[in-house]
Coordinates of C-alpha atoms and ligand atoms in Angstrom, one line a residue:
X229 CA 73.3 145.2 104.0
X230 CA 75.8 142.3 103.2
X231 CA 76.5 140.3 106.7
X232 CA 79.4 138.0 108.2
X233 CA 79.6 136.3 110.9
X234 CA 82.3 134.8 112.9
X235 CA 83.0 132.9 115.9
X236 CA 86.3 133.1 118.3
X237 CA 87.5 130.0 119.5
X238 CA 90.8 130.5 121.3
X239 CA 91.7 126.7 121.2
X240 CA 91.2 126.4 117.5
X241 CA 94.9 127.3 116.8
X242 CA 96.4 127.4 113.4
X243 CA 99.8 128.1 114.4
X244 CA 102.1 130.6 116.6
X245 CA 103.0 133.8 115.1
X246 CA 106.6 134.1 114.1
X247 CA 107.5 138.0 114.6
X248 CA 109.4 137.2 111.3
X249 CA 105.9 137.7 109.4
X250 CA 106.2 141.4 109.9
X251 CA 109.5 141.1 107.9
X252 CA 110.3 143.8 104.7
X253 CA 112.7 144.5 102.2
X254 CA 115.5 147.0 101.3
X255 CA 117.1 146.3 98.1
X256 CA 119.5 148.6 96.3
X257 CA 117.3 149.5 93.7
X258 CA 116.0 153.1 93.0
X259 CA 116.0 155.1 95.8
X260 CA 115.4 152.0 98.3
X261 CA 118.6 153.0 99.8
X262 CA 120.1 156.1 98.3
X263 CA 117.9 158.9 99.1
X264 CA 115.7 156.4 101.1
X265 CA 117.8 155.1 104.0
X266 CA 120.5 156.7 102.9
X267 CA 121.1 160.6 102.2
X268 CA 124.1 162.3 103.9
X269 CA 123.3 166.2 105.0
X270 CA 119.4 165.5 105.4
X271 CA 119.0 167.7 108.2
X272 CA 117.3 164.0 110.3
X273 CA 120.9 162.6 108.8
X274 CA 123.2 161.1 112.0
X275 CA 126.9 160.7 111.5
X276 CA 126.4 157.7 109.5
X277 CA 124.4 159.3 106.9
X278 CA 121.3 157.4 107.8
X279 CA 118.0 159.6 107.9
X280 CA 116.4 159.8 111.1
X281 CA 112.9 160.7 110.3
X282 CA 113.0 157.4 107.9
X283 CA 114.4 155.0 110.9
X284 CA 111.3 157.0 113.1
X285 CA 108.6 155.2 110.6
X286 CA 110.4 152.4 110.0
X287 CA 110.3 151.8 114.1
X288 CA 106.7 152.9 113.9
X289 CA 105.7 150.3 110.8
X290 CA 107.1 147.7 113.7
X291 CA 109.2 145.7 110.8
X292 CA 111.1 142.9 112.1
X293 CA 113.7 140.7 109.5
X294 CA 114.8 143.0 106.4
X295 CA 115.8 141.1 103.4
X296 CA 119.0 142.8 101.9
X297 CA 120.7 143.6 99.3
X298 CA 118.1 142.3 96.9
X299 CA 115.6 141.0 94.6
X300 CA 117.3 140.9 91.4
X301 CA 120.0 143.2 92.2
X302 CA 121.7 140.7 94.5
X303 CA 122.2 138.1 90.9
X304 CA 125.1 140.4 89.7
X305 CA 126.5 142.1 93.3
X306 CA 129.8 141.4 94.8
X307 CA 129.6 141.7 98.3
X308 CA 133.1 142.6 98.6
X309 CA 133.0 145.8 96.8
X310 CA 130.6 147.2 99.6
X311 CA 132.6 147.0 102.6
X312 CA 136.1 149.0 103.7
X313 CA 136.8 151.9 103.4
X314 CA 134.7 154.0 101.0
X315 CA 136.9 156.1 98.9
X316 CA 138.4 152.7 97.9
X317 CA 134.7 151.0 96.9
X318 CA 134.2 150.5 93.1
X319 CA 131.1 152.0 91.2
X320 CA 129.2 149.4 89.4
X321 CA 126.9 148.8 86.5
X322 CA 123.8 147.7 87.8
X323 CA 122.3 145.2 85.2
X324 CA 119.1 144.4 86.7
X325 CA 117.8 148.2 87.0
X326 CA 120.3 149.6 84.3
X327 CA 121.8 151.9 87.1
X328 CA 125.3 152.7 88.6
X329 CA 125.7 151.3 92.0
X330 CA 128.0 153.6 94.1
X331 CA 128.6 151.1 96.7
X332 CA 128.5 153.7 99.6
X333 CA 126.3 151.4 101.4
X334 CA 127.3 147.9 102.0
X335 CA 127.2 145.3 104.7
X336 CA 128.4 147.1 107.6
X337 CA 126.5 149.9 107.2
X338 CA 123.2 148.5 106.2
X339 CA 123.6 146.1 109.9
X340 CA 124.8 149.6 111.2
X341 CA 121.3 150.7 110.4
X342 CA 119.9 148.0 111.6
X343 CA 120.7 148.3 114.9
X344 CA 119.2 151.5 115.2
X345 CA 115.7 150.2 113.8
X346 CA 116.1 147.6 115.3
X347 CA 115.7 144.8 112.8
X348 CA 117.2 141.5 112.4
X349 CA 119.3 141.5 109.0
X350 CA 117.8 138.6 106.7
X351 CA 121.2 138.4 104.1
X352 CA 119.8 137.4 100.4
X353 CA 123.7 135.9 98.4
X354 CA 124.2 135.9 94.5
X355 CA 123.9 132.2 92.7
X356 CA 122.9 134.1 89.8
X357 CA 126.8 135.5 88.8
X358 CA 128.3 134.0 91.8
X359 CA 128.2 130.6 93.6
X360 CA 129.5 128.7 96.5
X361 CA 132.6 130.5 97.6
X362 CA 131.6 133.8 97.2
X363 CA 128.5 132.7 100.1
X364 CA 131.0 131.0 102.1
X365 CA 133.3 133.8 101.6
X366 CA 130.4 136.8 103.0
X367 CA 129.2 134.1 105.7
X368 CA 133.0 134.1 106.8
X369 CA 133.1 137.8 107.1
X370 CA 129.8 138.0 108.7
X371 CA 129.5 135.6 111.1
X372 CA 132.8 134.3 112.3
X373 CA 134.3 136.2 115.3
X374 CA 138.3 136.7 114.5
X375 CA 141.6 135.0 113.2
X376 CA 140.5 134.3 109.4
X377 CA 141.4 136.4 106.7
X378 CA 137.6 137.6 105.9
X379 CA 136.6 138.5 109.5
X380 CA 139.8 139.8 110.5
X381 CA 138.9 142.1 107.5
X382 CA 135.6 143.2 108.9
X383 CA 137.0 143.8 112.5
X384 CA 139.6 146.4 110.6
X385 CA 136.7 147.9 109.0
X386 CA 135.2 148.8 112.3
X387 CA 133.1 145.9 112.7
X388 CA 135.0 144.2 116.2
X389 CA 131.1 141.6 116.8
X390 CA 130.3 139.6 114.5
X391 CA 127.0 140.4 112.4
X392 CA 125.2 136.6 113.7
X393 CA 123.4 136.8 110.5
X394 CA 120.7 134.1 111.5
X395 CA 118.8 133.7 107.9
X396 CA 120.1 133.9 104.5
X397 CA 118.1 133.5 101.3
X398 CA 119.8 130.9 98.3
X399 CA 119.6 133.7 95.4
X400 CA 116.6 135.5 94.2
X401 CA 113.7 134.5 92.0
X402 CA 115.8 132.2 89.8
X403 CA 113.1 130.8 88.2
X404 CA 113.0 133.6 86.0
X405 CA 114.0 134.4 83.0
X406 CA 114.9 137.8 83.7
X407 CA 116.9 136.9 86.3
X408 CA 121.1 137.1 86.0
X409 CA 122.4 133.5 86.0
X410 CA 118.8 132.1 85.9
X411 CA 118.7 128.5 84.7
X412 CA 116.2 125.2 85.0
X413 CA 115.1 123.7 88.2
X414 CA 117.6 120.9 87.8
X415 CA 120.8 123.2 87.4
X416 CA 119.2 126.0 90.4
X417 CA 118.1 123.2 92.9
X418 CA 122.1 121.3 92.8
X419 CA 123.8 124.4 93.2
X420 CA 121.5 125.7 96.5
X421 CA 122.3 122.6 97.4
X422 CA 125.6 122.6 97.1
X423 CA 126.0 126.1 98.5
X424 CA 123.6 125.3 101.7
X425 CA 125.7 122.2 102.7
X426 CA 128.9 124.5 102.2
X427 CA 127.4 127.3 104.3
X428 CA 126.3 125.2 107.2
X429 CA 129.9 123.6 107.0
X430 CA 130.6 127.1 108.8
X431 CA 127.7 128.0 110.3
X432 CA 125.6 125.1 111.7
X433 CA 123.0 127.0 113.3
X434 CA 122.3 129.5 109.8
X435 CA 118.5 129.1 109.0
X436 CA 118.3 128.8 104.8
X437 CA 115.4 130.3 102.3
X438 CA 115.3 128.4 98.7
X439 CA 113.9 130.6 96.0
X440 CA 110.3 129.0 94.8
X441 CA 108.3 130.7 91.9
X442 CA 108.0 134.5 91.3
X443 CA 104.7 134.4 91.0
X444 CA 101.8 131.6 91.0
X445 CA 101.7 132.5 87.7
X446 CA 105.0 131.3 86.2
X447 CA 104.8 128.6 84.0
X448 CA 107.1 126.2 85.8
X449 CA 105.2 127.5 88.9
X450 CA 104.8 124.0 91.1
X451 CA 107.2 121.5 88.9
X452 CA 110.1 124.4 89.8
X453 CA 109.0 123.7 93.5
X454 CA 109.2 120.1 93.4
X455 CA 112.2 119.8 91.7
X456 CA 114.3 122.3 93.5
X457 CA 113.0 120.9 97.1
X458 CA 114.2 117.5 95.7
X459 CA 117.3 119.1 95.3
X460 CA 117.6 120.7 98.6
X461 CA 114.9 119.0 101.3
X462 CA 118.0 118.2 103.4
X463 CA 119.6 120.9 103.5
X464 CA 117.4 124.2 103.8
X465 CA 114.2 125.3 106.0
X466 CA 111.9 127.5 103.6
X467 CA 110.9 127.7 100.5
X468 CA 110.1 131.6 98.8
X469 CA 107.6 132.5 97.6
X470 CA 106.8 136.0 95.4
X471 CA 103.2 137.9 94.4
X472 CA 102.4 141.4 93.5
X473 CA 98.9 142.2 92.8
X474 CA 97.6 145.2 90.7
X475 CA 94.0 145.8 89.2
X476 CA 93.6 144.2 85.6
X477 CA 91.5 146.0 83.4
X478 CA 89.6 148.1 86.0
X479 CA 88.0 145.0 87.6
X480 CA 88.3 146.4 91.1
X481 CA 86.0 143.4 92.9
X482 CA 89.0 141.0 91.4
X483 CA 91.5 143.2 92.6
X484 CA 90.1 143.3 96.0
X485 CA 90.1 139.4 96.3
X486 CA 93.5 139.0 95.3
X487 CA 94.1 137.3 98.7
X488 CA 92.3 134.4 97.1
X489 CA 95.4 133.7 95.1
X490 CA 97.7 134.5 98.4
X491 CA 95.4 131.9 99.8
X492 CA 95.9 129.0 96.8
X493 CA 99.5 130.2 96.0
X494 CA 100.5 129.1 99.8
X495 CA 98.5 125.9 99.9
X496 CA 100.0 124.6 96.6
X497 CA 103.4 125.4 97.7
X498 CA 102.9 123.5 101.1
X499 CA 101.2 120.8 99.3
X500 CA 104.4 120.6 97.1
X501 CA 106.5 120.3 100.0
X502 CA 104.6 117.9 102.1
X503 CA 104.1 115.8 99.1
X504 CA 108.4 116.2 98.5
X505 CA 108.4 115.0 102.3
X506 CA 106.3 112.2 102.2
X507 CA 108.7 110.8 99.1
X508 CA 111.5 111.3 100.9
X509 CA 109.4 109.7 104.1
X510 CA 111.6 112.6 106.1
X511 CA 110.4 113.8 109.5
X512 CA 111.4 117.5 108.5
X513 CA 108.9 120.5 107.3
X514 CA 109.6 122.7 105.0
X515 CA 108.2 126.1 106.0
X516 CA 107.2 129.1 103.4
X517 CA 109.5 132.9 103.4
X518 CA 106.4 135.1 101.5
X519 CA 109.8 137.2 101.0
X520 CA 108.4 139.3 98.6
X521 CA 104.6 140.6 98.5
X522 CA 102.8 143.9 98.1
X523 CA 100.5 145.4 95.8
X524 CA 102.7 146.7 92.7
X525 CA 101.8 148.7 89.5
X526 CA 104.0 146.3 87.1
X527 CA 102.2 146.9 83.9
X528 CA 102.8 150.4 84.3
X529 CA 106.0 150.1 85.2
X530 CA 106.5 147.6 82.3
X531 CA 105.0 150.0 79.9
X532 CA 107.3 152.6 80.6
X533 CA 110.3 153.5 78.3
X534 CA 113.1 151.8 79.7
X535 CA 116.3 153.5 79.7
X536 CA 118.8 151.1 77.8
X537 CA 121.6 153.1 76.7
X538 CA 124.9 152.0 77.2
X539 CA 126.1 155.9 78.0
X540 CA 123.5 156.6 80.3
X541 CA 123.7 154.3 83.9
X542 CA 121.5 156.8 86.5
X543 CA 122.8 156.7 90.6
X544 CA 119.4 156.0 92.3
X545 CA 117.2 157.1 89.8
X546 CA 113.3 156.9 90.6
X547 CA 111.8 153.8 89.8
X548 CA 108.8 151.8 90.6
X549 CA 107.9 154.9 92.9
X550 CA 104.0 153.3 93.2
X551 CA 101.1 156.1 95.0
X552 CA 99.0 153.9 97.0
X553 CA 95.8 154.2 97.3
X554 CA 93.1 154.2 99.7
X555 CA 91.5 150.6 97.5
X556 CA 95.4 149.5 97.3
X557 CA 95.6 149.6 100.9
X558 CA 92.4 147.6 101.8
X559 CA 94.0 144.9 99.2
X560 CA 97.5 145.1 100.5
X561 CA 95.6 145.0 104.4
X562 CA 93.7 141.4 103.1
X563 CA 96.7 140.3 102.0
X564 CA 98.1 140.3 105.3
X565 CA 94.8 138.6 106.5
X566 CA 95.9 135.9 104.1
X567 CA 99.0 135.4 105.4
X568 CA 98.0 135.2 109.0
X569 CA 95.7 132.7 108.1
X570 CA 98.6 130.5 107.0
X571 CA 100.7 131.5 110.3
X572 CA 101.5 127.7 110.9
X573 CA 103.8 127.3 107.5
X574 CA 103.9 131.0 106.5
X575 CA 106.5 131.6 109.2
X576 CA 108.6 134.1 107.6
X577 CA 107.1 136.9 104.9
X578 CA 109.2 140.5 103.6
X579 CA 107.2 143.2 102.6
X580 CA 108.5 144.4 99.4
X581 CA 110.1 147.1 99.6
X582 CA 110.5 149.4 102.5
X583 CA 111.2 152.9 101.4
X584 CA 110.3 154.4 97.7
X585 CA 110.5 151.9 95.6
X586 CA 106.7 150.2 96.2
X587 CA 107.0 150.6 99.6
X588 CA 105.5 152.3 102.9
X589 CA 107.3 154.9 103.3
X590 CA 108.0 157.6 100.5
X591 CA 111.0 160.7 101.0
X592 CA 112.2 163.8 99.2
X593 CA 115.6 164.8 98.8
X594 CA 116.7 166.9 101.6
X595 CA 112.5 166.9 102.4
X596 CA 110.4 165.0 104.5
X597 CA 109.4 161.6 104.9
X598 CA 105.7 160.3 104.7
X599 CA 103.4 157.4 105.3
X600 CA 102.3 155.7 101.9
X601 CA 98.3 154.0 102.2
X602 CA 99.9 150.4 103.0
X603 CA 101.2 151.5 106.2
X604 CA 98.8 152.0 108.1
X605 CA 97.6 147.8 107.9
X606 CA 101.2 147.0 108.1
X607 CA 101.5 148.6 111.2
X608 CA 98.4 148.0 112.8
X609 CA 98.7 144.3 112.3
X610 CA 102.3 144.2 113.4
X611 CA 101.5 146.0 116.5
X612 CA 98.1 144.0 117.5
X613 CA 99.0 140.4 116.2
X614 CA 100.7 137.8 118.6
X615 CA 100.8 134.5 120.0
X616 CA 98.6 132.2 117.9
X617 CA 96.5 132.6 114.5
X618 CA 93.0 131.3 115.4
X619 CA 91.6 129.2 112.7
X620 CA 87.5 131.0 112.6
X621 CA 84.3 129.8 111.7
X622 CA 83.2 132.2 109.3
X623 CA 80.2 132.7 106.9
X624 CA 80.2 135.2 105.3
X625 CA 77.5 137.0 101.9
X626 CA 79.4 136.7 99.1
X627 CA 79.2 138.1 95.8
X628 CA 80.9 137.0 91.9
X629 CA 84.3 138.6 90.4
X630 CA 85.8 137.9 87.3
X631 CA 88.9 136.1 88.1
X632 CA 88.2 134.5 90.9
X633 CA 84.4 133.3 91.0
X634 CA 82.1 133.5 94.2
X635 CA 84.0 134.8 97.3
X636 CA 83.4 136.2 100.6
X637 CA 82.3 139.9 100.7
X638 CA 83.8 139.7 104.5
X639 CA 87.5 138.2 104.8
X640 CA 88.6 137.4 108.3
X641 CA 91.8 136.7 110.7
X642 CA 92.3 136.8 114.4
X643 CA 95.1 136.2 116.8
X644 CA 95.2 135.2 120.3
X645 CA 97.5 135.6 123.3
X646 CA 97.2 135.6 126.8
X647 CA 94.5 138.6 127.6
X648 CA 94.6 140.0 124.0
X649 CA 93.2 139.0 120.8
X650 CA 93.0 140.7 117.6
X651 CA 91.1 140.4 114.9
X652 CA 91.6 141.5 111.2
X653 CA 88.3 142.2 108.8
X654 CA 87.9 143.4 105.6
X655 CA 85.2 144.2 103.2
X656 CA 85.9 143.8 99.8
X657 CA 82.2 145.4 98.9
X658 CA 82.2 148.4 96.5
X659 CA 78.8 149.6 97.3
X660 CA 77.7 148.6 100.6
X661 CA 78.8 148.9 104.2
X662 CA 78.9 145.1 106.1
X663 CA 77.5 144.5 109.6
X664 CA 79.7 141.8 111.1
X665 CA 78.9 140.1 114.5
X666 CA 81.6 138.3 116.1
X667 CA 80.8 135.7 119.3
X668 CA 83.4 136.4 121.6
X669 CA 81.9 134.7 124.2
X670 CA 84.6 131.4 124.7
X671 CA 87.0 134.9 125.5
X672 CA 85.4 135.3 129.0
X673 CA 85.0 138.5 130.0
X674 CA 85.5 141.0 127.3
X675 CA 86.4 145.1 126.4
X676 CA 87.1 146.5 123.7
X677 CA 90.7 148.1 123.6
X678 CA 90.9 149.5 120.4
X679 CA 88.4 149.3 116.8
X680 CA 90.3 151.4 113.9
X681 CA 89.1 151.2 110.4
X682 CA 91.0 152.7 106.9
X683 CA 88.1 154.1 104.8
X684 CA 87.7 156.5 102.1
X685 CA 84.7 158.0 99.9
X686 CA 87.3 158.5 97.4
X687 CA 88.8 155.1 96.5
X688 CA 91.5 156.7 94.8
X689 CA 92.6 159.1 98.1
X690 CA 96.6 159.0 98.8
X691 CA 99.1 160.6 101.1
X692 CA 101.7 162.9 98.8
X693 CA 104.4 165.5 99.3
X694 CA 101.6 167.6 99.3
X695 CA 99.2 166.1 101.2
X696 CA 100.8 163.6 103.7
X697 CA 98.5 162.7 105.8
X698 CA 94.9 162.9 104.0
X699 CA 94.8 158.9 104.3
X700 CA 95.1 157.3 107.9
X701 CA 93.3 154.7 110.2
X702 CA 90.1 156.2 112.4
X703 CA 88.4 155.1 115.1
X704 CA 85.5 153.0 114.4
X705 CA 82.3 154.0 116.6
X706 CA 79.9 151.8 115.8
X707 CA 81.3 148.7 117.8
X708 CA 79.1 147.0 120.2
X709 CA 79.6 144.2 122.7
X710 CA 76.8 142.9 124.2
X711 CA 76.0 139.3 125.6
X712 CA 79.5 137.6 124.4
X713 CA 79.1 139.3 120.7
X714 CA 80.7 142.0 119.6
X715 CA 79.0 143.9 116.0
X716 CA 80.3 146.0 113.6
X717 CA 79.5 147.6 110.8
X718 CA 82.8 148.0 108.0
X719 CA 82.4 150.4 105.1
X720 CA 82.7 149.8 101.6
X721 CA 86.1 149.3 100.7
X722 CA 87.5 149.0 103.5
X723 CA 90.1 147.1 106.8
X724 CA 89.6 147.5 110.2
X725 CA 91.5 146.1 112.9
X726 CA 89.7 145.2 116.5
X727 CA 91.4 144.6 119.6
X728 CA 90.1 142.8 122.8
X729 CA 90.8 142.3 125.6
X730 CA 89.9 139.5 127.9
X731 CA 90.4 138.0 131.8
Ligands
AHR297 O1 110.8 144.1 94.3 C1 111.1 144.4 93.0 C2 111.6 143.2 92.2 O2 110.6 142.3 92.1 C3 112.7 142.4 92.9 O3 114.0 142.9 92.6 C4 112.6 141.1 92.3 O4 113.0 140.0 93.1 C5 111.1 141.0 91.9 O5 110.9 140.6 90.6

């Protein structure tokens, strides 16, 4: 049986825990929002139209910032058309998913909802058709209490406070070609500029997100960092960054170490930075917003007949409506190891998306709501991790994948806080369960609060319509403490999440 061992050291600190880690993302794309959020006369539907078994799980996932409205919607929206009243809002043609955009949901609504999940509102604005005024111009109606023109127009559309939106992302993946307005590093890192300066000419206190790469796998990926943090160093605190992971040709051992490109992704990019800061001999960090990761069937969805007809623009048609699996979930749950690893610059991170559209949580139409495979880690990790990611000693069997050479069979991550630490394990082994001992011993005196484990014989198991709840955590009985160590045995495929407790 493959082993791993690791050791807890509570003053081995990588970095605090921002809550913003256990951020996601609502973009109006597919049935993110319409029929996901959003469906008037669902029977869980309050006044506001919002479905209130989908707020239920999105309180239960424990998300905390939601990026909004978009991903590569946001490069051709005009925020104006979704605020006031709503007989009066435009439809739209959506270019980025070839879709109408009613515009029933907006600004106001969307922080409406907010409130009720309780979620801070993480505002993404378009540099791909827009530019500097139109961000001044929704930072105006959002965050400045009365007596202008813009947020005297928000108090008459029922919104007397303020929004105090606290972080706002630069534009979305504009490194891409596919991307409305996208241009070169040069032309993309002067106009964030330009428009960060102008923002924080209102709003001093406004935290600001540049867009990095899309993927580590872009061609410019790196030089488009540089450049665009030479552009902006001054003026803005994170830098994005953007993966989705899928199997490549059925080589499941590389899929399930595709948090060894999370891993090198987020050290190039601070590596980037710090090298940016050292040129410019500044005493400021730039910090990274992982606002966009999951694991995401993209080939599929790129091998699917797209619908370009210029008479036919769907309202919330299903797209990118991914079935994750039990293997997809062990991969999406080492992910998340990955980026607690990297809690001292990774201080911000969206899962992508929330609700349909490769996301969490899945609804019907006037029918339930259910828990996708990737909700369970989400969940589990946002409710167990806090106050500082522990950097651990940890040696672990490893074995050979295609992409990625020799790794670890056993991937690790543990946080620590007064009286609670948590640790995150995973065991990327197809064929054989791992027996994992963990000294605890530098914890004091020890119990065990909680050992759950997601695990399936069938690699391939899901929660549908018609079976919603076949996949879910378990308890894991074999944990043992004894002397300062606690064991474990993981099975094949599989995350677990331990809790401890300690006085
Ligand atoms: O999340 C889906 C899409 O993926 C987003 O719109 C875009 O930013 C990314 O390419």
């Amino acid at each position: 049986m493959p082993t791993a061992h690791l050791t807890i050291d509570p003053g081995a600190v990588v970095g605090a825990v921002n809550r913003r880690l256990f951020g996601s993302f609502v973009e109006h794309l597919g049935r993110c929002v319409y029929d996901g959020i959003y469906e008037p006369g669902h029977p869980t539907s309050d006044a506001n139209g919002f479905r209130g078994d989908v707020v239920e799980l999105v309180k239960e996932l424990g998300v905390s910032a939601i990026r909004y409205p978009g991903g590569n919607f946001v490069s051709g929206y005009r925020w104006e058309d979704g605020v006031g009243p709503r007989e009066q809002r435009p439809r739209r043609l959506d270019l980025a998913w070839h879709s109408t955009e009613t515009n029933e949901v907006g600004l106001d609504e969307f922080a409406t909802w907010l409130e009720r999940v309780g979620s801070e509102l993480m505002y993404a604005v378009n540099l791909g058709t827009r530019g500097v005024q139109e961000a001044l111009d929704v930072l105006e109606y959002a965050n400045i209490r009365s007596g202008t023109r813009l947020s005297d127009w928000r108090i008459a559309n029922g919104r007397t406070e303020p929004h105090r939106v606290g972080i706002w992302c630069l534009g979305n993946e504009m490194d891409g070609p596919w991307q409305l307005g996208h241009g070169t590093a040069d032309e993309y890192g002067a106009l964030a500029a330009k428009t960060a300066r102008a923002m924080r000419q209102i709003d001093p206190h406004i935290e600001l997100v540049v867009c990095g790469s899309s993927s580590a796998q872009m061609p410019t990926f790196g030089t488009w960092e540089r450049t665009v943090l030479e552009h902006t160093y001054d003026d803005v605190d994170y830098i994005s960054c953007h993966a989705y992971y899928e199997p490549a040709d059925g080589d499941v051992d590389s899929f399930l170490a595709s948090a060894v490109n999370m891993d090198g992704f987020i050290e190039t990019v601070v590596a980037v930075a710090d090298e940016v800061k050292a040129s410019k001999r500044s005493d400021k960090t730039i910090n990274i917003s992982f606002d966009e990761w999951n694991v995401w069937y993209m080939q599929r969805h790129l091998a699917e007949e797209k619908i370009t007809d210029i008479e036919h623009w769907p309202v919330a048609p299903r797209l990118l409506e991914d079935s994750y699996s039990l293997l997809d979930a062990v991969v999406f749950g080492s992910l998340l190891i990955s980026l607690l690893k990297h809690a001292d610059r990774v201080t911000s991170a969206s899962l992508a998306q929330l609700v349909n559209v490769i996301a969490p949580i899945m609804t019907e139409p006037g029918g339930p709501a259910w828990r996708q495979t990737i909700f369970f880690p989400f969940a589990e990790t946002s409710r167990l991790a806090g106050g500082e990611a522990l950097a651990l000693t940890l040696r672990s069997d490893t074995h050979l994948t295609g992409q990625y050479g020799e790794v670890n069979l056993v991937d690790a991550a543990a946080t620590h806080a007064t009286g609670a630490t948590a640790i995150f394990l995973v065991n990327r082994s197809t064929t054989d369960p791992a027996e994992v001992t963990i000294d605890v011993s530098a914890l004091g005196d020890v119990a065990v609060a909680s050992a759950r484990t997601l695990s399936d014989s069938d690699l391939s198991a899901a929660n549908t319509l018609d079976h919603p709840e076949r996949v879910a955590l378990a308890d894991n009985n074999s944990v043992l403490l004894s002397n300062g160590v606690l064991t474990i045995t993981l099975p094949p495929v599989s995350w677990t999440a331990l809790s401890v407790t300690s006085n």
